[in-house]
mmCIF file of N, CA and C in Angstrom:
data_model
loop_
_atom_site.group_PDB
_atom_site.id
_atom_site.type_symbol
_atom_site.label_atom_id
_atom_site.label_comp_id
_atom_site.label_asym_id
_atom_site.label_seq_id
_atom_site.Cartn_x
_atom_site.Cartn_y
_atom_site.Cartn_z
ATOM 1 N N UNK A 1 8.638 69.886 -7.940
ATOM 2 C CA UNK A 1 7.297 69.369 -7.789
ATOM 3 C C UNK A 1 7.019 68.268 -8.814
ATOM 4 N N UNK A 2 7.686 68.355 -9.906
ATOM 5 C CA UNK A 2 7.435 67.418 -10.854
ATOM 6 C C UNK A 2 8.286 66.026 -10.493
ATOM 7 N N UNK A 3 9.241 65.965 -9.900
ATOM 8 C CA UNK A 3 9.441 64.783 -8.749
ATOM 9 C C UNK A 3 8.353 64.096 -7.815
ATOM 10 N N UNK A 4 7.614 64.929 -7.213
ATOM 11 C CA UNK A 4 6.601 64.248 -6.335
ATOM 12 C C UNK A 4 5.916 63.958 -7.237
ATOM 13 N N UNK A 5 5.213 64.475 -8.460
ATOM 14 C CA UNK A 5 4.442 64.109 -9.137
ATOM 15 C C UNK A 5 4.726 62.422 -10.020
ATOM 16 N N UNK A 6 5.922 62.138 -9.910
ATOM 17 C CA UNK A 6 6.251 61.007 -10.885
ATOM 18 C C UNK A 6 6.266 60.031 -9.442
ATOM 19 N N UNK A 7 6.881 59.992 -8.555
ATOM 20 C CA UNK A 7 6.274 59.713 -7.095
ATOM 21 C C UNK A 7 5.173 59.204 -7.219
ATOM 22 N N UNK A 8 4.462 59.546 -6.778
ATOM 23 C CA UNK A 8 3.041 59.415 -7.106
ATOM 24 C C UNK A 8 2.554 58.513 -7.932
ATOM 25 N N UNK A 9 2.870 58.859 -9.425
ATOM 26 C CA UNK A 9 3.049 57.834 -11.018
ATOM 27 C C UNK A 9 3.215 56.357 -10.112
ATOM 28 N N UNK A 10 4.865 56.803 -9.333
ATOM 29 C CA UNK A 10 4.862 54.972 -9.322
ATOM 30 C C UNK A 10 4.477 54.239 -8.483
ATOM 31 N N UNK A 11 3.643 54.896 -7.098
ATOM 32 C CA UNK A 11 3.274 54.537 -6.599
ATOM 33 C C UNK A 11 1.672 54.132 -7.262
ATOM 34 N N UNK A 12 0.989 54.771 -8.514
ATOM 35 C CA UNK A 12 0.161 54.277 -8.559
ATOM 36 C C UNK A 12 0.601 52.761 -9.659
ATOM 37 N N UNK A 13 1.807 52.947 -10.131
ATOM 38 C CA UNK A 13 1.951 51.356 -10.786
ATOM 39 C C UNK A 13 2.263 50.308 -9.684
ATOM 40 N N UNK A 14 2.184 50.604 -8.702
ATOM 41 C CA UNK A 14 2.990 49.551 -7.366
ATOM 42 C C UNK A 14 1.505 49.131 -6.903
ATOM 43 N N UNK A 15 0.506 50.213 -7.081
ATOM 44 C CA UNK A 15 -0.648 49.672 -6.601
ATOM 45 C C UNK A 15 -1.696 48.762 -7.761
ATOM 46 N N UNK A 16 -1.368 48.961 -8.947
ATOM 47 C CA UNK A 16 -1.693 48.305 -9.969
ATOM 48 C C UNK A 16 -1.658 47.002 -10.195
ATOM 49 N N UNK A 17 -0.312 47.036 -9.316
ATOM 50 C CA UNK A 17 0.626 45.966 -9.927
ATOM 51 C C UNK A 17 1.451 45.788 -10.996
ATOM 52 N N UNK A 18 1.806 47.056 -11.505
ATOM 53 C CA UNK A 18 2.275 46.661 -13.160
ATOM 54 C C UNK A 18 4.084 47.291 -12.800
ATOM 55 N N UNK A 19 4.594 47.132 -11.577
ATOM 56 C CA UNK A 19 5.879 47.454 -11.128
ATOM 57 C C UNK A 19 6.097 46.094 -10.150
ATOM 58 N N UNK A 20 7.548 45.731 -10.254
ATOM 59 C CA UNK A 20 7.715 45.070 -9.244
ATOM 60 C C UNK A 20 8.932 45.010 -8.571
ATOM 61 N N UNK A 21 8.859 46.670 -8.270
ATOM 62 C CA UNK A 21 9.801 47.443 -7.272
ATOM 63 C C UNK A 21 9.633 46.871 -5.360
ATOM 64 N N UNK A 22 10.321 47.067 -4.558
ATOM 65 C CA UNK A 22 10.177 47.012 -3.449
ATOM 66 C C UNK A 22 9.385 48.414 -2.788
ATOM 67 N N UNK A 23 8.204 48.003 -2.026
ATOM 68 C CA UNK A 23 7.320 49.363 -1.134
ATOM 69 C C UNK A 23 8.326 50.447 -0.973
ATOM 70 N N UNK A 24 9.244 49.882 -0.224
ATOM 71 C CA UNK A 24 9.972 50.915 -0.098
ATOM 72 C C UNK A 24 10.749 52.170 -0.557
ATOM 73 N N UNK A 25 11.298 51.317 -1.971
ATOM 74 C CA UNK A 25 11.769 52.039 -3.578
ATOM 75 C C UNK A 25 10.575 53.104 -3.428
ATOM 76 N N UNK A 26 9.144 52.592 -3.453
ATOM 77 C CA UNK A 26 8.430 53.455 -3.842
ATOM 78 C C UNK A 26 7.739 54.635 -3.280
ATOM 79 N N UNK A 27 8.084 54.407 -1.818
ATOM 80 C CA UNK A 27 7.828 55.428 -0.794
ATOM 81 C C UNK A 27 9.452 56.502 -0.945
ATOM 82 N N UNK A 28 10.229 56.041 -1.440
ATOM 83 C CA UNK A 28 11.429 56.795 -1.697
ATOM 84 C C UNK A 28 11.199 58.080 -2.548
ATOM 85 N N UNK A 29 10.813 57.211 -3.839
ATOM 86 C CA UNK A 29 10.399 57.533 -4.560
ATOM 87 C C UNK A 29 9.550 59.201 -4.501
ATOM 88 N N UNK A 30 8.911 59.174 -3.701
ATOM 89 C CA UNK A 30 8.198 60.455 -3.589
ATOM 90 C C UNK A 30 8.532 60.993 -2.211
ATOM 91 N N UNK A 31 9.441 60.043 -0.812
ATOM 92 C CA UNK A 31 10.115 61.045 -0.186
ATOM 93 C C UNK A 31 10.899 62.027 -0.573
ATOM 94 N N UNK A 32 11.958 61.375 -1.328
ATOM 95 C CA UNK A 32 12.978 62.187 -2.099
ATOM 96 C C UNK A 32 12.599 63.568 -2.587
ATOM 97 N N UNK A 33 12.115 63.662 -3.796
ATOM 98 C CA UNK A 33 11.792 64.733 -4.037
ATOM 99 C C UNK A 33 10.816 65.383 -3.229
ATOM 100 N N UNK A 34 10.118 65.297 -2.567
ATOM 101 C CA UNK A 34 9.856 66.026 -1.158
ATOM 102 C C UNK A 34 10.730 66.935 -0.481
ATOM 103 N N UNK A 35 11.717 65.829 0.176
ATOM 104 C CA UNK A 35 12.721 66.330 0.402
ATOM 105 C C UNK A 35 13.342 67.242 0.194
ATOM 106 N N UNK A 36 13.580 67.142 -1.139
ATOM 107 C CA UNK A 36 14.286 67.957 -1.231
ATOM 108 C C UNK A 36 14.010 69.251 -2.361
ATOM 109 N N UNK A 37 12.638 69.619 -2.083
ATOM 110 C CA UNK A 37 11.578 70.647 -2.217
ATOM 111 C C UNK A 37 11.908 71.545 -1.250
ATOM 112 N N UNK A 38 11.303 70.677 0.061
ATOM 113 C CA UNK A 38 11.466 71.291 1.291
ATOM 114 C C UNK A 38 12.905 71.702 2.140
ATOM 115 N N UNK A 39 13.999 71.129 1.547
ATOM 116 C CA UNK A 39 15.312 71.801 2.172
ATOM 117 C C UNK A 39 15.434 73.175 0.631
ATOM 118 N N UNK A 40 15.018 73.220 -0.325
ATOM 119 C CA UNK A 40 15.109 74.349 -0.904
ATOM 120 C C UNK A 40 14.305 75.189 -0.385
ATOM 121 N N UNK A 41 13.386 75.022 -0.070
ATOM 122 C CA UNK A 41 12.490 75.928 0.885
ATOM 123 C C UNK A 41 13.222 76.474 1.935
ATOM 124 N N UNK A 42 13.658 75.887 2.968
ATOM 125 C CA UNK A 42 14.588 76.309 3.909
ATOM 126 C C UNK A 42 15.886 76.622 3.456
ATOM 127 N N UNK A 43 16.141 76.723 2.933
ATOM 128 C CA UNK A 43 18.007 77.076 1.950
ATOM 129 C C UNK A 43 17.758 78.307 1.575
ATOM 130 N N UNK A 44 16.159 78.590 0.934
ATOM 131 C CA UNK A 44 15.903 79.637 0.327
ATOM 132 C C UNK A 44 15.707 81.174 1.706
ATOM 133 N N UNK A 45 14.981 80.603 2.474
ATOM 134 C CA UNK A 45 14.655 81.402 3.918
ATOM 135 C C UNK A 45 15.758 81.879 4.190
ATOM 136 N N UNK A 46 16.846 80.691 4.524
ATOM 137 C CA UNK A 46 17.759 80.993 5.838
ATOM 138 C C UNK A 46 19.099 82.461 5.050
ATOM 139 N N UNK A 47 19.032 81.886 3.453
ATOM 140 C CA UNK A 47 19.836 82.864 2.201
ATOM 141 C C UNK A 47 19.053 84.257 2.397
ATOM 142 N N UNK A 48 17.650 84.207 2.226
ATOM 143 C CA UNK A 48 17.199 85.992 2.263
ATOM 144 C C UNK A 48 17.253 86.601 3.267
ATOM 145 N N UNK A 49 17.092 85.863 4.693
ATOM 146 C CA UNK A 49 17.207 86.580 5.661
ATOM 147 C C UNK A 49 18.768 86.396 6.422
ATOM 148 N N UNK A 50 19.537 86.062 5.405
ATOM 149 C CA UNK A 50 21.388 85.783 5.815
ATOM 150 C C UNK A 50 21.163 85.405 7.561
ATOM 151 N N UNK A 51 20.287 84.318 7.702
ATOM 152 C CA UNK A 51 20.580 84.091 9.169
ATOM 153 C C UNK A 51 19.921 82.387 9.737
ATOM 154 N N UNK A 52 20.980 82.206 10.143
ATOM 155 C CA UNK A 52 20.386 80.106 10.713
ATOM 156 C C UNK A 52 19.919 80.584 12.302
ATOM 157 N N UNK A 53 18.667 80.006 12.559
ATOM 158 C CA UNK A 53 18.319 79.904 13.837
ATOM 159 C C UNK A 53 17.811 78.608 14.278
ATOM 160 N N UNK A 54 17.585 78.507 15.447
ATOM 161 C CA UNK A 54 17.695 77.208 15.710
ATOM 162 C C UNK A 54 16.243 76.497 15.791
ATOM 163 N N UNK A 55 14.967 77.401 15.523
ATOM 164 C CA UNK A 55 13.991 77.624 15.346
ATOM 165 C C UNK A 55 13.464 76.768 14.023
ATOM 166 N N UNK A 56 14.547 76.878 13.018
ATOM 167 C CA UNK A 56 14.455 76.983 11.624
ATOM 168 C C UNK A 56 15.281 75.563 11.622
ATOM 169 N N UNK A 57 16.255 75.462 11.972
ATOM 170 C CA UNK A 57 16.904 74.317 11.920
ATOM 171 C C UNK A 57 16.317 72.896 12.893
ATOM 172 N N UNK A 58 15.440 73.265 14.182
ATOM 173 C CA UNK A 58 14.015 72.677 14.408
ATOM 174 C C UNK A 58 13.815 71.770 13.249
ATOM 175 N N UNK A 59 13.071 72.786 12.674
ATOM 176 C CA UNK A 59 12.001 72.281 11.317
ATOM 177 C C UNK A 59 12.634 71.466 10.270
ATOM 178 N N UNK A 60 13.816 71.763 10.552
ATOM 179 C CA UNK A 60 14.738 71.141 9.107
ATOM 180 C C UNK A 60 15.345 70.152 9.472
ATOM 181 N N UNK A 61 15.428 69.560 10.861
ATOM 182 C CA UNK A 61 15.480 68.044 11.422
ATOM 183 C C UNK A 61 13.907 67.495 11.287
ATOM 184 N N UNK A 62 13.215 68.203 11.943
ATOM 185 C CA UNK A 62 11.723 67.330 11.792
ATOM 186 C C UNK A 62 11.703 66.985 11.015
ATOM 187 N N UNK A 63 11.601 67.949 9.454
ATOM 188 C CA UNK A 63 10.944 67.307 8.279
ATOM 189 C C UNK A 63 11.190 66.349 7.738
ATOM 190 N N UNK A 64 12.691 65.558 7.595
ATOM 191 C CA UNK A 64 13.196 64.676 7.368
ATOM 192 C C UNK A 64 12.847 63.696 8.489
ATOM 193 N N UNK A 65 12.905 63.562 9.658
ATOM 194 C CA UNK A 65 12.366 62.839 10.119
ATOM 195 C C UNK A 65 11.108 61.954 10.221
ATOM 196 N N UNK A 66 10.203 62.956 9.821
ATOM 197 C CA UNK A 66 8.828 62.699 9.381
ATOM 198 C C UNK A 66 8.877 61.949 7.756
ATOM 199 N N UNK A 67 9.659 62.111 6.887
ATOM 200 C CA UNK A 67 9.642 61.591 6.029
ATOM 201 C C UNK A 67 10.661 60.552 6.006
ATOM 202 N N UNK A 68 11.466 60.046 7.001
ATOM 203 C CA UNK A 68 12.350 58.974 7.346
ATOM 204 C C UNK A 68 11.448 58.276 7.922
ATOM 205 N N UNK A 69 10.325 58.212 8.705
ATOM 206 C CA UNK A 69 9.094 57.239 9.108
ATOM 207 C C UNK A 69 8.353 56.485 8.639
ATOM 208 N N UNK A 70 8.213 57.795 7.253
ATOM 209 C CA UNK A 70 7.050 57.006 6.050
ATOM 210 C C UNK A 70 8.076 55.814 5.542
ATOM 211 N N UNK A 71 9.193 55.751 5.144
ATOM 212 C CA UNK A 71 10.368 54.923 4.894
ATOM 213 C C UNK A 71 10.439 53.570 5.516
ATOM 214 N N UNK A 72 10.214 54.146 7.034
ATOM 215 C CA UNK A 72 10.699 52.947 7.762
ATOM 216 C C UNK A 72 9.310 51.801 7.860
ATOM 217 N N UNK A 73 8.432 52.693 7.876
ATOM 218 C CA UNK A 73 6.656 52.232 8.027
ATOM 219 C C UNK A 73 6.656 51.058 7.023
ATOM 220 N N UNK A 74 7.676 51.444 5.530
ATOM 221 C CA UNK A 74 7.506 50.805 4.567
ATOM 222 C C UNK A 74 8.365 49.620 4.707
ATOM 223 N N UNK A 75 9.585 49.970 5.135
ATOM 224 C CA UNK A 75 10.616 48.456 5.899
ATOM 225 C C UNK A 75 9.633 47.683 6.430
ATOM 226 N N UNK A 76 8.909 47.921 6.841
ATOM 227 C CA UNK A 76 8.038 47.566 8.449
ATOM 228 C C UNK A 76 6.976 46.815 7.696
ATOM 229 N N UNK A 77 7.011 46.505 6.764
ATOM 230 C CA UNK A 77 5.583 46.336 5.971
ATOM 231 C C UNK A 77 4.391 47.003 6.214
ATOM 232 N N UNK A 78 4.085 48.201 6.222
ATOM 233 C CA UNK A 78 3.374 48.767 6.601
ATOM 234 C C UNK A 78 2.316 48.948 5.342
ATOM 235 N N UNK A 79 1.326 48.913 5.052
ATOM 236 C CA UNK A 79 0.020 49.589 3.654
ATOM 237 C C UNK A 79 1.200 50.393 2.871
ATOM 238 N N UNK A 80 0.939 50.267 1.820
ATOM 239 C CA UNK A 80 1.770 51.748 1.081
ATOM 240 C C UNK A 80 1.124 52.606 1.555
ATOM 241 N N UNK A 81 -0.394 53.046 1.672
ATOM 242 C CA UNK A 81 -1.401 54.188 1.626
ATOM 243 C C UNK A 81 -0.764 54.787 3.270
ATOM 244 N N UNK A 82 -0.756 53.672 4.097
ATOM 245 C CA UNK A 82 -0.031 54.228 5.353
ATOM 246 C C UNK A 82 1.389 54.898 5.085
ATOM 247 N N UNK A 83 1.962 54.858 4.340
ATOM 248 C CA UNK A 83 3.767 55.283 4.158
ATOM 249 C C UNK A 83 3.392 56.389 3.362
ATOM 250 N N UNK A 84 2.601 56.470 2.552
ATOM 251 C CA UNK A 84 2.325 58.125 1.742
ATOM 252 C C UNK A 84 1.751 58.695 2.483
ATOM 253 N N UNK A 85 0.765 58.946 3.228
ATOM 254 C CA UNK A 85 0.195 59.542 4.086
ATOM 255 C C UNK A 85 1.010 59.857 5.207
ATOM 256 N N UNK A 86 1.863 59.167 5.814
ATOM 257 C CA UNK A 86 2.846 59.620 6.517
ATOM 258 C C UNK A 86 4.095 60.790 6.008
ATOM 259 N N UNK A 87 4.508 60.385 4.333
ATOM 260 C CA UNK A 87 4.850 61.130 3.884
ATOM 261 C C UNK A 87 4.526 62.780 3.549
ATOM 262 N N UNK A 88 3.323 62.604 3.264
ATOM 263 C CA UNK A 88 2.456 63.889 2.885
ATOM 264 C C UNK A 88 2.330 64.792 4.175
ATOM 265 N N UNK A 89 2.561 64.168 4.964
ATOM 266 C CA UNK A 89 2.491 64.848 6.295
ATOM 267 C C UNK A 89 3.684 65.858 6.546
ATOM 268 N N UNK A 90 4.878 65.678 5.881
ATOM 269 C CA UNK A 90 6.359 66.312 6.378
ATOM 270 C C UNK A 90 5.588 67.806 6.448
ATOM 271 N N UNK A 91 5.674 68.108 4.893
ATOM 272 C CA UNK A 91 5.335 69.792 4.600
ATOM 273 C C UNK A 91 4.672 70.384 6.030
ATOM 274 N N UNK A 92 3.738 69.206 6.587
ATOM 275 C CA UNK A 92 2.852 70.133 7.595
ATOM 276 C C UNK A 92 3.667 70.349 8.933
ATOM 277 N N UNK A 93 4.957 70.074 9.264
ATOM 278 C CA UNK A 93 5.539 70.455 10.062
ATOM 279 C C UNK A 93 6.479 71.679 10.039
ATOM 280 N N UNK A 94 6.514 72.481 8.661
ATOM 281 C CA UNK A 94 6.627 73.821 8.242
ATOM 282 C C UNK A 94 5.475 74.672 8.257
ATOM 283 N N UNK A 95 4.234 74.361 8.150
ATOM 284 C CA UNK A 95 3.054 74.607 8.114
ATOM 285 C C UNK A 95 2.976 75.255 10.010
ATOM 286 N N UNK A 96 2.630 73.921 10.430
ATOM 287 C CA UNK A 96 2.329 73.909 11.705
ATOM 288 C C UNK A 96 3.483 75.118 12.966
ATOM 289 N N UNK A 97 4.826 74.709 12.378
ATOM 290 C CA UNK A 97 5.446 75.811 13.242
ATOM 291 C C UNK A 97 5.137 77.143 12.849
ATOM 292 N N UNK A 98 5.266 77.363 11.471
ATOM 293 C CA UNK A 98 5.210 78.693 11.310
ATOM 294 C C UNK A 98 3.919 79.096 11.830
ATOM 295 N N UNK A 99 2.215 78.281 11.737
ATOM 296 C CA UNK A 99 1.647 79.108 12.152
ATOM 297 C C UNK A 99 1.574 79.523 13.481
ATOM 298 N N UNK A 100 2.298 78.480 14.402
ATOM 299 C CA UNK A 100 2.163 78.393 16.064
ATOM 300 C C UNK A 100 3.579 79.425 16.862
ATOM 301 N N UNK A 101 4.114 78.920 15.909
ATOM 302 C CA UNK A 101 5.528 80.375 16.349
ATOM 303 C C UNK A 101 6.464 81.274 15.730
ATOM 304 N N UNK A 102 6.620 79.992 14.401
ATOM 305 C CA UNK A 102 7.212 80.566 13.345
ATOM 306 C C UNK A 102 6.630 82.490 12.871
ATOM 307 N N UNK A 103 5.250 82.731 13.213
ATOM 308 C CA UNK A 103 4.989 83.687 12.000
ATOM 309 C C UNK A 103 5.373 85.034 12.966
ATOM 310 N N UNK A 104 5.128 85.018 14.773
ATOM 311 C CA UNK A 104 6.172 85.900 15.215
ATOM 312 C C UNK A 104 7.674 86.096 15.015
ATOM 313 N N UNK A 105 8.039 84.768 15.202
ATOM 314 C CA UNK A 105 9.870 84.251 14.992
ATOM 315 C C UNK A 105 9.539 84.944 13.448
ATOM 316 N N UNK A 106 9.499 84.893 12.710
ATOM 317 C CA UNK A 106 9.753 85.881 11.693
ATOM 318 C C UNK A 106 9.869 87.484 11.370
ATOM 319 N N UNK A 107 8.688 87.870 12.125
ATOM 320 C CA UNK A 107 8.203 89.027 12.381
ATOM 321 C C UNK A 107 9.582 89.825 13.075
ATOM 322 N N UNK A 108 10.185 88.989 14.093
ATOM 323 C CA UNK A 108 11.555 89.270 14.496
ATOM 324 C C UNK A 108 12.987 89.224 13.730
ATOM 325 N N UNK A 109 12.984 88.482 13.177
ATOM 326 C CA UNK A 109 13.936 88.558 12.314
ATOM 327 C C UNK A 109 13.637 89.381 11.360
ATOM 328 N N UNK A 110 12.909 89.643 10.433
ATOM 329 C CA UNK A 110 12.740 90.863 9.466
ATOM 330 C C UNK A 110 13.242 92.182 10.292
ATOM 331 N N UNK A 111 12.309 92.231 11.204
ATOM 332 C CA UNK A 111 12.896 93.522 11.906
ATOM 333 C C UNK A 111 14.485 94.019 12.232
ATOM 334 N N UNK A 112 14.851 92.786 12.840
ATOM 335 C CA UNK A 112 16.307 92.496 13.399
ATOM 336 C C UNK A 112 17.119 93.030 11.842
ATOM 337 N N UNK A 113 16.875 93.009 10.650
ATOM 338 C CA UNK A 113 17.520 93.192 9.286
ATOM 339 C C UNK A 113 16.839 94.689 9.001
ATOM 340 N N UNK A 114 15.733 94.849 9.940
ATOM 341 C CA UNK A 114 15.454 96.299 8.871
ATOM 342 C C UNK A 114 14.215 96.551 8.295
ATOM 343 N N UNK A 115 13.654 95.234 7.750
ATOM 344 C CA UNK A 115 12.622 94.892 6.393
ATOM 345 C C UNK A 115 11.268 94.974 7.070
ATOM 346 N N UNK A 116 11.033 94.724 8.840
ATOM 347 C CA UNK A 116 9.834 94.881 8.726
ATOM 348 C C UNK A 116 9.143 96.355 9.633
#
């Protein structure tokens, strides 16, 4: 988390002006550690419940995808404010499945092990 947080940092010197990185560097910048927040998140799941589904692996193409957009938005010349906001969005596609299917699809797998 302290990655997104410096993220952030340089995106607010890019908006300052007191950097003179490329948009893109700086939408990296806080994809990255996003990123790769959120595949420990899923690394961590798929390890306790010793099981890959395809449910799960879904989510773990989206999220990168969603944060490969904010990226490209930024190739694209897009606002920075548009490329972070696109960014900030990944997490909610872990959000969004689990609450729409994910939180049964779980409910099943615990069981399937025992635990629920």
């Amino acid at each position: 988390m302290a990655g997104a947080g410096a993220g952030l940092h340089v995106a607010g010197l890019y908006l300052e002006h007191h950097t003179e990185i490329p948009k893109a560097t700086v939408v990296l910048a806080l994809a990255l550690p996003v990123a790769l927040y959120l595949l420990v998140v899923y690394l961590l799941h798929t390890l306790l419940l010793s099981a890959a589904d395809r449910f799960h692996l879904l989510l773990t193409a989206l999220t990168p995808a969603v944060l490969l957009a904010g990226f490209l938005l930024a190739v694209a010349a897009a606002p920075l404010a548009v490329c972070l906001i696109v960014v900030m969005l990944a997490p909610f596609v872990t959000v969004i499945g689990y609450e729409t299917l994910g939180r049964e699809h779980q409910r099943r797998m615990l069981e399937g092990i025992g635990a629920g």
